[in-house]
Short mmCIF file of C-alpha atoms and ligand atoms in Angstrom, two decimals:
data_model
loop_
_atom_site.label_atom_id
_atom_site.label_comp_id
_atom_site.label_asym_id
_atom_site.label_seq_id
_atom_site.Cartn_x
_atom_site.Cartn_y
_atom_site.Cartn_z
CA MET N 1 -0.14 -0.13 0.08
CA THR N 2 1.25 3.52 -0.95
CA LEU N 3 -0.09 6.83 1.12
CA ASP N 4 -0.16 10.37 -0.68
CA ARG N 5 1.55 12.97 0.81
CA ARG N 6 -1.60 14.41 2.22
CA SER N 7 -2.87 10.89 3.77
CA PHE N 8 0.83 10.47 5.30
CA LEU N 9 0.89 13.72 6.90
CA LYS N 10 -2.80 13.42 8.45
CA LEU N 11 -1.48 10.08 9.37
CA LEU N 12 1.80 11.99 11.39
CA ALA N 13 -0.77 14.51 12.65
CA ALA N 14 -2.90 11.53 14.30
CA GLY N 15 -0.18 9.83 15.67
CA ALA N 16 1.58 12.85 17.47
CA GLY N 17 -1.96 13.49 19.03
CA ALA N 18 -2.63 10.37 19.98
CA ALA N 19 0.08 9.73 22.08
CA GLY N 20 -0.47 13.03 23.52
CA LEU N 21 3.09 14.39 22.55
CA PRO N 22 3.47 18.12 21.12
CA MET N 23 4.60 18.76 17.71
CA ILE N 24 8.10 18.34 17.21
CA GLY N 25 9.43 20.70 14.78
CA ARG N 26 11.53 23.35 13.17
CA THR N 27 11.43 26.99 14.28
CA ALA N 28 8.60 28.11 11.43
CA GLU N 29 6.10 25.48 12.74
CA ILE N 30 5.60 26.75 15.96
CA MET N 31 5.12 30.45 15.87
CA PRO N 32 3.46 32.61 16.16
CA LYS N 33 3.35 33.62 19.49
CA LYS N 34 -0.47 33.83 20.96
CA GLY N 35 -0.29 33.94 24.84
CA ARG N 36 2.86 34.30 27.28
CA ARG N 37 5.59 32.78 26.59
CA VAL N 38 8.52 31.28 28.01
CA VAL N 39 11.60 30.43 25.80
CA VAL N 40 14.62 28.14 27.47
CA VAL N 41 17.62 27.55 25.71
CA GLY N 42 19.63 24.33 26.42
CA GLY N 43 18.09 21.48 27.50
CA GLY N 44 20.69 19.89 29.66
CA TYR N 45 20.97 20.12 33.88
CA GLY N 46 19.44 23.80 34.19
CA GLY N 47 17.41 24.05 31.30
CA SER N 48 15.57 21.00 31.20
CA ILE N 49 14.24 21.66 34.76
CA ALA N 50 13.52 25.20 34.28
CA ALA N 51 11.22 24.01 31.54
CA LYS N 52 9.54 21.44 33.75
CA TYR N 53 8.68 23.65 36.80
CA ILE N 54 7.32 26.83 35.10
CA ARG N 55 4.82 24.21 33.25
CA MET N 56 4.35 22.44 36.42
CA ARG N 57 3.35 25.69 38.05
CA ASP N 58 1.52 27.56 35.35
CA LYS N 59 -0.06 25.46 32.69
CA THR N 60 -1.49 28.82 30.64
CA ILE N 61 2.45 29.84 30.00
CA GLU N 62 3.93 28.28 26.91
CA VAL N 63 7.26 26.81 27.45
CA VAL N 64 9.48 26.27 24.51
CA LEU N 65 12.71 24.23 25.00
CA ILE N 66 15.06 24.75 22.49
CA GLU N 67 18.17 22.21 22.35
CA LYS N 68 20.65 21.59 19.61
CA ASN N 69 21.10 18.13 20.26
CA ARG N 70 18.29 14.60 19.99
CA GLN N 71 19.59 13.30 23.11
CA PHE N 72 21.71 14.54 26.41
CA ILE N 73 24.54 12.94 27.44
CA SER N 74 25.26 13.51 31.33
CA CYS N 75 29.17 14.61 32.43
CA PRO N 76 28.45 12.99 35.73
CA PHE N 77 29.24 9.72 35.87
CA SER N 78 30.90 9.72 32.66
CA GLN N 79 34.80 9.30 33.53
CA HIS N 80 33.42 5.84 34.62
CA LEU N 81 33.74 5.20 30.95
CA PHE N 82 37.99 5.48 31.28
CA ALA N 83 38.28 2.87 34.29
CA GLY N 84 36.06 0.91 32.61
CA TYR N 85 32.69 0.77 34.87
CA ILE N 86 30.70 1.72 31.78
CA LYS N 87 30.99 -0.01 28.55
CA ASP N 88 29.43 3.04 26.67
CA LEU N 89 27.68 6.29 27.63
CA SER N 90 24.25 4.91 26.84
CA SER N 91 23.47 4.40 30.63
CA LEU N 92 23.93 8.47 30.96
CA THR N 93 22.09 9.38 27.51
CA ILE N 94 18.75 10.73 28.09
CA GLY N 95 15.95 11.92 25.32
CA TYR N 96 13.00 14.78 25.88
CA ASP N 97 10.28 12.83 24.02
CA LYS N 98 8.61 12.17 28.16
CA LEU N 99 9.44 15.50 29.00
CA ALA N 100 7.81 17.39 26.70
CA ALA N 101 4.49 14.97 26.47
CA ASN N 102 4.42 15.03 30.61
CA HIS N 103 4.58 18.62 30.55
CA GLY N 104 3.25 19.99 26.92
CA ILE N 105 6.34 21.84 26.64
CA LYS N 106 7.02 22.46 23.08
CA MET N 107 10.31 21.13 21.93
CA VAL N 108 12.98 23.11 18.93
CA PHE N 109 15.72 20.85 18.12
CA ASP N 110 17.97 23.36 16.40
CA GLU N 111 21.19 25.33 17.31
CA VAL N 112 20.31 28.98 18.50
CA THR N 113 22.65 31.37 17.15
CA ALA N 114 21.72 34.97 18.49
CA ILE N 115 19.51 36.32 21.40
CA ASP N 116 18.17 40.26 20.87
CA PRO N 117 17.07 41.27 24.13
CA ALA N 118 15.75 44.51 22.71
CA ALA N 119 13.23 42.76 20.34
CA LYS N 120 12.61 40.13 22.64
CA THR N 121 13.63 36.97 20.46
CA VAL N 122 16.44 34.36 20.01
CA THR N 123 17.28 33.06 15.96
CA THR N 124 17.79 29.65 15.44
CA LYS N 125 19.35 28.48 12.24
CA GLY N 126 15.56 27.51 11.75
CA GLY N 127 14.15 30.96 11.78
CA SER N 128 13.08 33.14 15.28
CA ILE N 129 11.13 32.53 18.23
CA ALA N 130 9.46 35.75 20.45
CA TYR N 131 9.70 35.33 24.14
CA ASP N 132 7.96 37.32 26.70
CA LYS N 133 10.87 35.63 29.24
CA LEU N 134 13.96 33.63 28.01
CA VAL N 135 15.71 31.16 30.46
CA VAL N 136 19.87 30.43 29.19
CA SER N 137 21.21 27.48 30.03
CA PRO N 138 24.08 26.43 27.65
CA GLY N 139 26.86 25.48 29.34
CA VAL N 140 30.47 26.45 28.75
CA ASP N 141 33.09 27.16 25.90
CA PHE N 142 36.52 26.83 26.24
CA ARG N 143 39.34 29.85 26.73
CA THR N 144 41.59 27.81 23.83
CA GLU N 145 43.22 30.94 22.75
CA GLU N 146 44.90 30.80 26.12
CA ILE N 147 46.72 28.32 25.12
CA GLU N 148 49.93 29.05 22.81
CA GLY N 149 49.65 26.42 19.87
CA TYR N 150 46.08 24.99 20.73
CA ASP N 151 44.23 24.25 17.56
CA ALA N 152 41.58 22.22 16.09
CA LYS N 153 43.58 19.25 15.95
CA THR N 154 44.71 19.89 19.70
CA GLU N 155 40.90 18.65 20.62
CA GLU N 156 41.40 14.96 18.54
CA LEU N 157 44.90 14.33 20.27
CA MET N 158 44.59 15.81 23.31
CA PRO N 159 40.76 15.87 24.36
CA HIS N 160 39.41 17.41 27.14
CA ALA N 161 36.33 15.33 27.23
CA TRP N 162 34.81 18.25 29.41
CA LYS N 163 31.72 17.61 27.36
CA ALA N 164 30.20 14.08 27.68
CA GLY N 165 30.31 12.33 23.85
CA PRO N 166 32.93 11.91 21.20
CA GLN N 167 35.44 13.07 23.34
CA THR N 168 35.05 11.02 26.09
CA ILE N 169 34.76 7.82 24.14
CA LEU N 170 38.21 9.22 22.07
CA LEU N 171 39.66 9.68 25.51
CA ARG N 172 38.87 6.07 26.42
CA LYS N 173 40.49 4.27 23.14
CA GLN N 174 43.41 6.26 23.31
CA LEU N 175 43.69 4.78 26.92
CA GLU N 176 43.15 1.69 25.75
CA ALA N 177 45.86 1.79 22.83
CA MET N 178 48.77 3.32 25.12
CA LYS N 179 51.22 1.01 25.79
CA ASP N 180 51.68 -0.28 29.09
CA GLY N 181 54.42 2.06 31.04
CA GLY N 182 53.54 4.80 29.03
CA THR N 183 52.48 7.98 30.81
CA VAL N 184 49.05 9.75 30.94
CA VAL N 185 49.47 13.75 31.49
CA LEU N 186 46.11 15.29 32.43
CA THR N 187 45.74 19.12 33.01
CA ALA N 188 42.96 21.10 35.24
CA PRO N 189 42.48 24.91 34.43
CA LEU N 190 42.16 27.76 37.26
CA VAL N 191 38.73 27.92 39.15
CA PRO N 192 36.14 28.18 38.79
CA PHE N 193 35.33 25.95 35.99
CA ARG N 194 32.22 23.35 35.41
CA CYS N 195 33.00 20.41 38.15
CA PRO N 196 35.91 21.42 40.56
CA PRO N 197 36.46 17.81 41.75
CA GLY N 198 36.30 16.68 38.40
CA PRO N 199 40.11 16.85 37.31
CA TYR N 200 41.13 14.76 40.47
CA GLU N 201 38.35 12.09 39.97
CA ARG N 202 39.71 11.89 36.53
CA ALA N 203 42.91 10.74 37.84
CA ALA N 204 41.59 7.90 39.89
CA MET N 205 39.43 6.56 37.28
CA ILE N 206 42.48 6.68 34.96
CA ALA N 207 44.44 4.94 37.72
CA ASP N 208 42.00 2.24 38.29
CA TYR N 209 42.18 1.14 34.75
CA LEU N 210 46.25 1.29 34.57
CA LYS N 211 46.52 -0.68 38.05
CA GLN N 212 44.15 -3.32 36.07
CA SER N 213 45.48 -3.23 32.83
CA LYS N 214 48.57 -1.24 32.18
CA PRO N 215 50.28 -1.23 35.97
CA LYS N 216 53.95 -0.18 34.88
CA SER N 217 51.87 3.39 33.56
CA LYS N 218 51.38 6.96 35.53
CA VAL N 219 49.22 9.25 35.82
CA ILE N 220 50.80 12.79 36.32
CA LEU N 221 47.92 15.63 36.91
CA LEU N 222 48.97 19.26 35.97
CA ASP N 223 46.98 21.23 38.43
CA ALA N 224 46.92 25.32 37.41
CA ASN N 225 45.52 25.82 41.25
CA PRO N 226 47.95 26.05 44.30
CA ASP N 227 46.58 22.93 45.69
CA ILE N 228 43.05 20.70 44.93
CA VAL N 229 40.16 22.50 44.61
CA SER N 230 38.01 20.33 46.52
CA LYS N 231 38.32 17.69 48.93
CA PRO N 232 42.30 17.43 49.02
CA THR N 233 42.74 15.58 52.14
CA LEU N 234 39.69 12.70 51.02
CA PHE N 235 41.26 12.63 47.47
CA ARG N 236 45.15 12.37 48.71
CA LYS N 237 43.86 9.33 50.93
CA GLY N 238 41.59 7.78 47.92
CA TRP N 239 44.58 7.76 45.61
CA GLU N 240 46.75 6.12 48.10
CA MET N 241 45.24 2.98 47.03
CA TYR N 242 47.28 3.50 43.78
CA GLY N 243 50.49 3.83 45.29
CA SER N 244 52.89 5.95 43.35
CA MET N 245 50.77 6.20 39.94
CA ILE N 246 49.27 9.42 40.51
CA GLU N 247 51.84 12.12 40.60
CA TYR N 248 50.43 15.27 41.53
CA ARG N 249 51.65 19.08 40.66
CA ASN N 250 50.07 21.96 41.94
CA SER N 251 50.48 25.24 40.40
CA SER N 252 51.33 24.08 37.04
CA LYS N 253 49.31 26.02 34.38
CA VAL N 254 49.57 24.84 31.26
CA THR N 255 50.20 27.61 29.32
CA ALA N 256 51.41 26.27 25.55
CA VAL N 257 50.82 22.75 23.64
CA ASP N 258 52.57 20.60 21.01
CA ASN N 259 50.15 18.69 18.53
CA LYS N 260 53.51 17.15 17.32
CA ALA N 261 55.77 16.41 20.13
CA MET N 262 52.65 15.22 22.29
CA SER N 263 53.53 17.83 24.95
CA VAL N 264 52.65 20.50 27.13
CA THR N 265 54.23 23.44 28.57
CA ILE N 266 53.79 24.77 32.06
CA GLU N 267 53.92 28.29 32.57
CA GLY N 268 56.45 28.84 29.20
CA VAL N 269 59.42 26.70 31.19
CA ASP N 270 58.76 23.03 31.74
CA GLU N 271 57.57 20.94 29.19
CA VAL N 272 56.06 17.56 29.94
CA LYS N 273 55.35 14.91 27.32
CA GLY N 274 52.61 12.32 27.54
CA ASP N 275 51.81 9.08 25.45
CA VAL N 276 47.98 9.80 26.19
CA ILE N 277 46.98 13.88 26.84
CA ALA N 278 43.86 15.04 28.52
CA VAL N 279 44.21 18.88 28.48
CA ILE N 280 40.98 20.98 29.89
CA PRO N 281 41.24 24.41 28.90
CA ALA N 282 39.87 27.32 31.01
CA GLN N 283 36.31 28.06 30.60
CA ARG N 284 33.77 30.84 30.32
CA ALA N 285 30.26 31.33 29.27
CA THR N 286 29.38 30.78 25.83
CA ALA N 287 29.88 32.87 22.71
CA LEU N 288 25.84 33.10 22.32
CA MET N 289 26.25 34.52 25.72
CA GLY N 290 28.90 36.97 24.79
CA ASN N 291 27.56 38.44 21.63
CA ALA N 292 24.05 38.76 23.48
CA GLY N 293 25.76 41.30 25.69
CA LEU N 294 25.04 39.32 28.96
CA ILE N 295 28.99 38.60 30.12
CA GLY N 296 30.04 40.90 32.93
CA PRO N 297 33.20 42.72 33.05
CA ASP N 298 35.40 40.21 33.92
CA LYS N 299 34.70 38.95 30.50
CA LYS N 300 33.60 35.13 31.32
CA TRP N 301 30.68 34.88 33.41
CA CYS N 302 27.02 36.59 33.43
CA PRO N 303 26.01 38.28 36.45
CA ILE N 304 22.23 37.64 37.74
CA ASP N 305 19.89 38.64 40.59
CA ALA N 306 20.93 36.18 43.06
CA ASN N 307 16.82 34.97 43.82
CA THR N 308 15.51 35.38 40.26
CA PHE N 309 18.74 34.48 38.32
CA GLU N 310 17.47 37.44 36.23
CA SER N 311 20.65 39.17 33.93
CA THR N 312 21.60 42.41 35.71
CA LEU N 313 22.49 43.52 32.08
CA HIS N 314 19.62 42.72 30.46
CA LYS N 315 16.04 42.54 31.45
CA ASP N 316 14.00 39.43 31.19
CA ILE N 317 16.56 37.34 30.63
CA HIS N 318 17.49 34.47 33.04
CA VAL N 319 20.83 32.62 33.12
CA ILE N 320 21.26 29.52 35.30
CA GLY N 321 23.57 26.75 35.32
CA ASP N 322 27.71 27.01 34.21
CA SER N 323 27.11 30.46 32.28
CA SER N 324 26.01 31.95 35.69
CA ASP N 325 28.20 34.19 38.38
CA ALA N 326 26.04 32.27 40.84
CA GLY N 327 28.79 33.28 43.94
CA ALA N 328 29.12 30.66 46.17
CA MET N 329 27.72 28.47 44.09
CA PRO N 330 29.54 25.86 42.36
CA LYS N 331 29.37 24.80 38.69
CA SER N 332 27.84 21.84 39.00
CA GLY N 333 24.95 19.90 37.58
CA TYR N 334 23.15 19.86 41.01
CA ALA N 335 23.52 23.88 41.77
CA ALA N 336 22.14 23.83 37.70
CA ASN N 337 19.20 21.95 39.14
CA SER N 338 18.77 23.80 42.24
CA GLU N 339 18.87 27.44 40.29
CA ALA N 340 16.57 26.39 37.67
CA LYS N 341 13.77 25.66 40.38
CA VAL N 342 14.26 28.75 42.23
CA CYS N 343 14.71 30.69 38.65
CA ALA N 344 10.97 28.93 37.37
CA GLN N 345 9.39 29.92 40.65
CA ASN N 346 10.28 33.49 40.25
CA ILE N 347 9.67 33.60 36.79
CA VAL N 348 5.84 32.48 37.41
CA ALA N 349 5.49 35.03 40.52
CA ALA N 350 6.59 37.47 38.32
CA MET N 351 4.49 36.76 35.07
CA ASN N 352 1.36 36.54 37.46
CA GLY N 353 1.94 39.66 40.05
CA LEU N 354 2.92 37.15 43.03
CA GLU N 355 5.61 37.89 45.29
CA LEU N 356 9.09 36.81 44.89
CA THR N 357 10.95 33.74 46.98
CA GLU N 358 14.15 33.75 47.81
CA LEU N 359 16.91 31.10 46.78
CA SER N 360 17.86 28.44 49.11
CA GLY N 361 20.15 27.01 47.02
CA ILE N 362 21.84 23.28 47.36
CA ASN N 363 24.70 20.94 45.75
CA THR N 364 26.01 17.96 46.27
CA CYS N 365 29.16 16.54 44.15
CA TYR N 366 29.68 12.99 44.32
CA SER N 367 33.39 11.70 43.35
CA PHE N 368 34.85 8.17 42.87
CA LEU N 369 37.82 6.87 43.75
CA SER N 370 37.33 3.18 42.68
CA HIS N 371 34.15 1.35 41.57
CA THR N 372 32.70 1.05 44.76
CA GLU N 373 33.71 4.16 47.06
CA ALA N 374 33.33 7.97 46.64
CA ILE N 375 33.28 10.62 48.57
CA SER N 376 31.07 13.87 48.55
CA ILE N 377 30.81 17.65 49.32
CA ALA N 378 27.59 18.76 50.00
CA GLY N 379 26.49 22.75 50.38
CA VAL N 380 23.46 25.26 51.02
CA TYR N 381 22.92 28.87 49.93
CA THR N 382 21.53 31.89 50.43
CA VAL N 383 21.50 34.95 49.77
CA LYS N 384 23.54 38.20 51.82
CA ASP N 385 23.81 41.18 50.82
CA GLY N 386 22.58 40.34 46.97
CA LYS N 387 25.22 37.89 47.23
CA ILE N 388 25.06 33.92 46.87
CA VAL N 389 26.30 32.51 50.08
CA GLY N 390 27.53 28.92 51.95
CA VAL N 391 24.90 28.99 54.63
CA PRO N 392 27.50 28.50 57.93
CA ASN N 393 27.37 25.06 59.59
CA SER N 394 25.67 23.43 56.48
CA GLY N 395 26.71 20.94 54.28
CA GLY N 396 30.29 19.16 54.60
CA ILE N 397 32.33 16.86 53.40
CA SER N 398 32.71 12.63 53.72
CA LYS N 399 34.16 11.47 56.54
CA LEU N 400 37.90 12.13 56.54
CA ASP N 401 38.70 8.76 57.96
CA TYR N 402 37.42 7.52 54.59
CA SER N 403 34.90 5.28 56.47
CA ASP N 404 31.68 6.41 54.63
CA ALA N 405 33.21 5.57 51.27
CA LYS N 406 31.34 2.83 50.44
CA LEU N 407 28.31 4.12 51.23
CA GLU N 408 28.91 7.35 49.72
CA ALA N 409 29.28 5.32 46.45
CA LYS N 410 25.69 4.04 46.66
CA TYR N 411 24.30 7.58 47.57
CA ALA N 412 26.05 8.45 44.36
CA GLY N 413 24.35 6.40 42.13
CA SER N 414 21.03 7.23 43.29
CA TRP N 415 21.62 10.57 43.19
CA LEU N 416 22.30 10.16 38.99
CA LYS N 417 19.07 7.65 38.61
CA ASN N 418 16.90 10.29 40.41
CA ILE N 419 18.47 13.75 38.84
CA LEU N 420 18.80 11.95 35.61
CA THR N 421 14.64 10.65 35.79
CA GLU N 422 13.72 14.11 36.88
CA MET N 423 15.37 15.53 33.97
CA SER N 424 13.49 13.00 31.56
CA THR N 425 10.11 12.61 32.98
C1 LIG W 1 33.36 14.90 33.82
C2 LIG W 1 32.90 15.49 34.50
C3 LIG W 1 32.11 15.35 35.58
C4 LIG W 1 30.87 16.37 36.27
N1 LIG W 1 30.33 15.55 37.33
C5 LIG W 1 29.33 15.93 37.94
C6 LIG W 1 28.96 15.74 39.22
O1 LIG W 1 29.10 14.42 39.41
N2 LIG W 1 28.05 16.24 39.90
C7 LIG W 1 27.64 17.70 39.13
O2 LIG W 1 26.23 18.11 39.93
N3 LIG W 1 28.15 18.01 37.90
C8 LIG W 1 29.12 17.45 37.57
N4 LIG W 1 29.56 18.09 36.43
C9 LIG W 1 29.40 19.19 36.33
C10 LIG W 1 27.71 19.43 35.23
O3 LIG W 1 27.61 18.88 34.01
C11 LIG W 1 27.40 20.33 34.88
O4 LIG W 1 27.83 21.80 35.41
C12 LIG W 1 26.37 20.92 34.49
O5 LIG W 1 26.29 20.08 32.86
C13 LIG W 1 25.67 22.78 33.72
O6 LIG W 1 24.45 22.63 33.27
P1 LIG W 1 24.03 23.64 32.07
O7 LIG W 1 22.60 23.27 32.34
O8 LIG W 1 24.67 24.64 32.76
O9 LIG W 1 25.10 22.70 30.71
P2 LIG W 1 24.30 21.77 30.36
O10 LIG W 1 24.38 20.32 31.22
O11 LIG W 1 26.07 21.18 29.28
O12 LIG W 1 23.74 21.48 29.29
C14 LIG W 1 23.56 22.88 27.79
C15 LIG W 1 22.71 22.46 27.27
O13 LIG W 1 22.78 23.20 25.90
C16 LIG W 1 23.06 23.26 25.23
N5 LIG W 1 23.40 24.11 23.87
C17 LIG W 1 24.58 24.73 24.08
N6 LIG W 1 24.70 25.71 23.32
C18 LIG W 1 23.32 25.87 22.93
C19 LIG W 1 22.56 26.36 21.41
N7 LIG W 1 23.46 27.67 21.57
N8 LIG W 1 21.57 26.05 20.78
C20 LIG W 1 20.78 24.88 21.49
N9 LIG W 1 21.16 24.49 22.29
C21 LIG W 1 22.38 24.67 23.28
C22 LIG W 1 23.62 21.88 24.90
O14 LIG W 1 23.71 20.81 23.49
C23 LIG W 1 23.44 21.06 26.32
O15 LIG W 1 22.27 20.35 26.20
C24 LIG W 1 30.12 17.43 36.00
C25 LIG W 1 30.85 17.41 34.54
C26 LIG W 1 32.04 17.08 33.97
C27 LIG W 1 32.92 17.42 32.69
#
């Protein structure tokens, strides 16, 4: 049986309706704007939650979520691939179908290329979309221009794997291909960067793989910071299980790379060669944010109101997640989730003339040291004198004697399951 075009389109529409799915399409199909609309850019840790919570609080507000990829891959737990605890990234990959269907969120799979704060529109490759309020959570860009010799080839030769996906897989393959007795060079930029404990967890994950498969090899971690920036005592204790395999060098900022020699230079002086090298460049809010005039005088992050996450530079644009300058809150997925909720709450309140809520932020970052052992740091945040600060005597870190590491690993697994479920349903 063959279908003509008209019958085929009818069938498609009926199918979408029957499944209760909002129509998913290109920009032009979704417009024009009829009622009140919030556009959310970026369907990651921050954006998916902002979109969901706005709809949960007020179904009369249309929410359009614009995301450039059909699926989202979680950075949290992605480094488990290096250790071999997971074989691929499928368990960390989520889609948008259920989120959109359950909450009536209109999905646009397209890349946002510009934001016009005066016209209150965002431009995608497919056209432009008007908003009453905009939430932006696009993650980070890399300041690669600050590293001499860094070019497009460097990402293939020395993958940062700081956005989970092809580079994560590439780094794992490079580790597999390395000879026993090889040297893995890892780097960490100066704070602030996304996932402060991440580089130290990375050293442990790679050491675990090497211990099992290439025991004559070693890991050198070149840290631009004067010391391990998160849970230093606990990381040092955890690394002990890998003997002398991990060599940690503090105050070692990478200023140049040499693709051909497979080496990095520290502060223009010391050259370190590696068989496998993963360079994590320093970070900033994305170019999209810069072009929209949302980045502050530090030329890196987007200044925001501490309770609403509304940009202090452009009205009706809210910046959450890694791009925002959220004071004491770290650049983490959990923090982005927490920021998204108070931002959603206050957007709905503002659109309905209701009283605004004060931020009560929360974060926990788990880091694995082995397959069954993890450590954590937790924080609670409030606003003081217009700035986001930690609440004194709240939060904390795992026991310094490492005695609850096995339990922490279990909590970490539940944390991931919960947060990915919350983002995708
Ligand atoms: C190795 C690693 C491990 C980590 N582990 C943890 C952890 O254990 N716990 C934790 O809390 N955090 C962890 N993090 C940090 C966490 O991943 C980030 O802080 C979090 O993802 C930030 O959320 P976000 O919404 O700002 O950005 P993202 O989650 O990166 O989402 C951004 C989204 O925006 C989309 N996007 C970007 N630009 C555009 C555009 N122009 N148009 C359309 N779409 C666009 C992207 O495709 C992406 O889907 C880790 C990070 C790394 C790198």
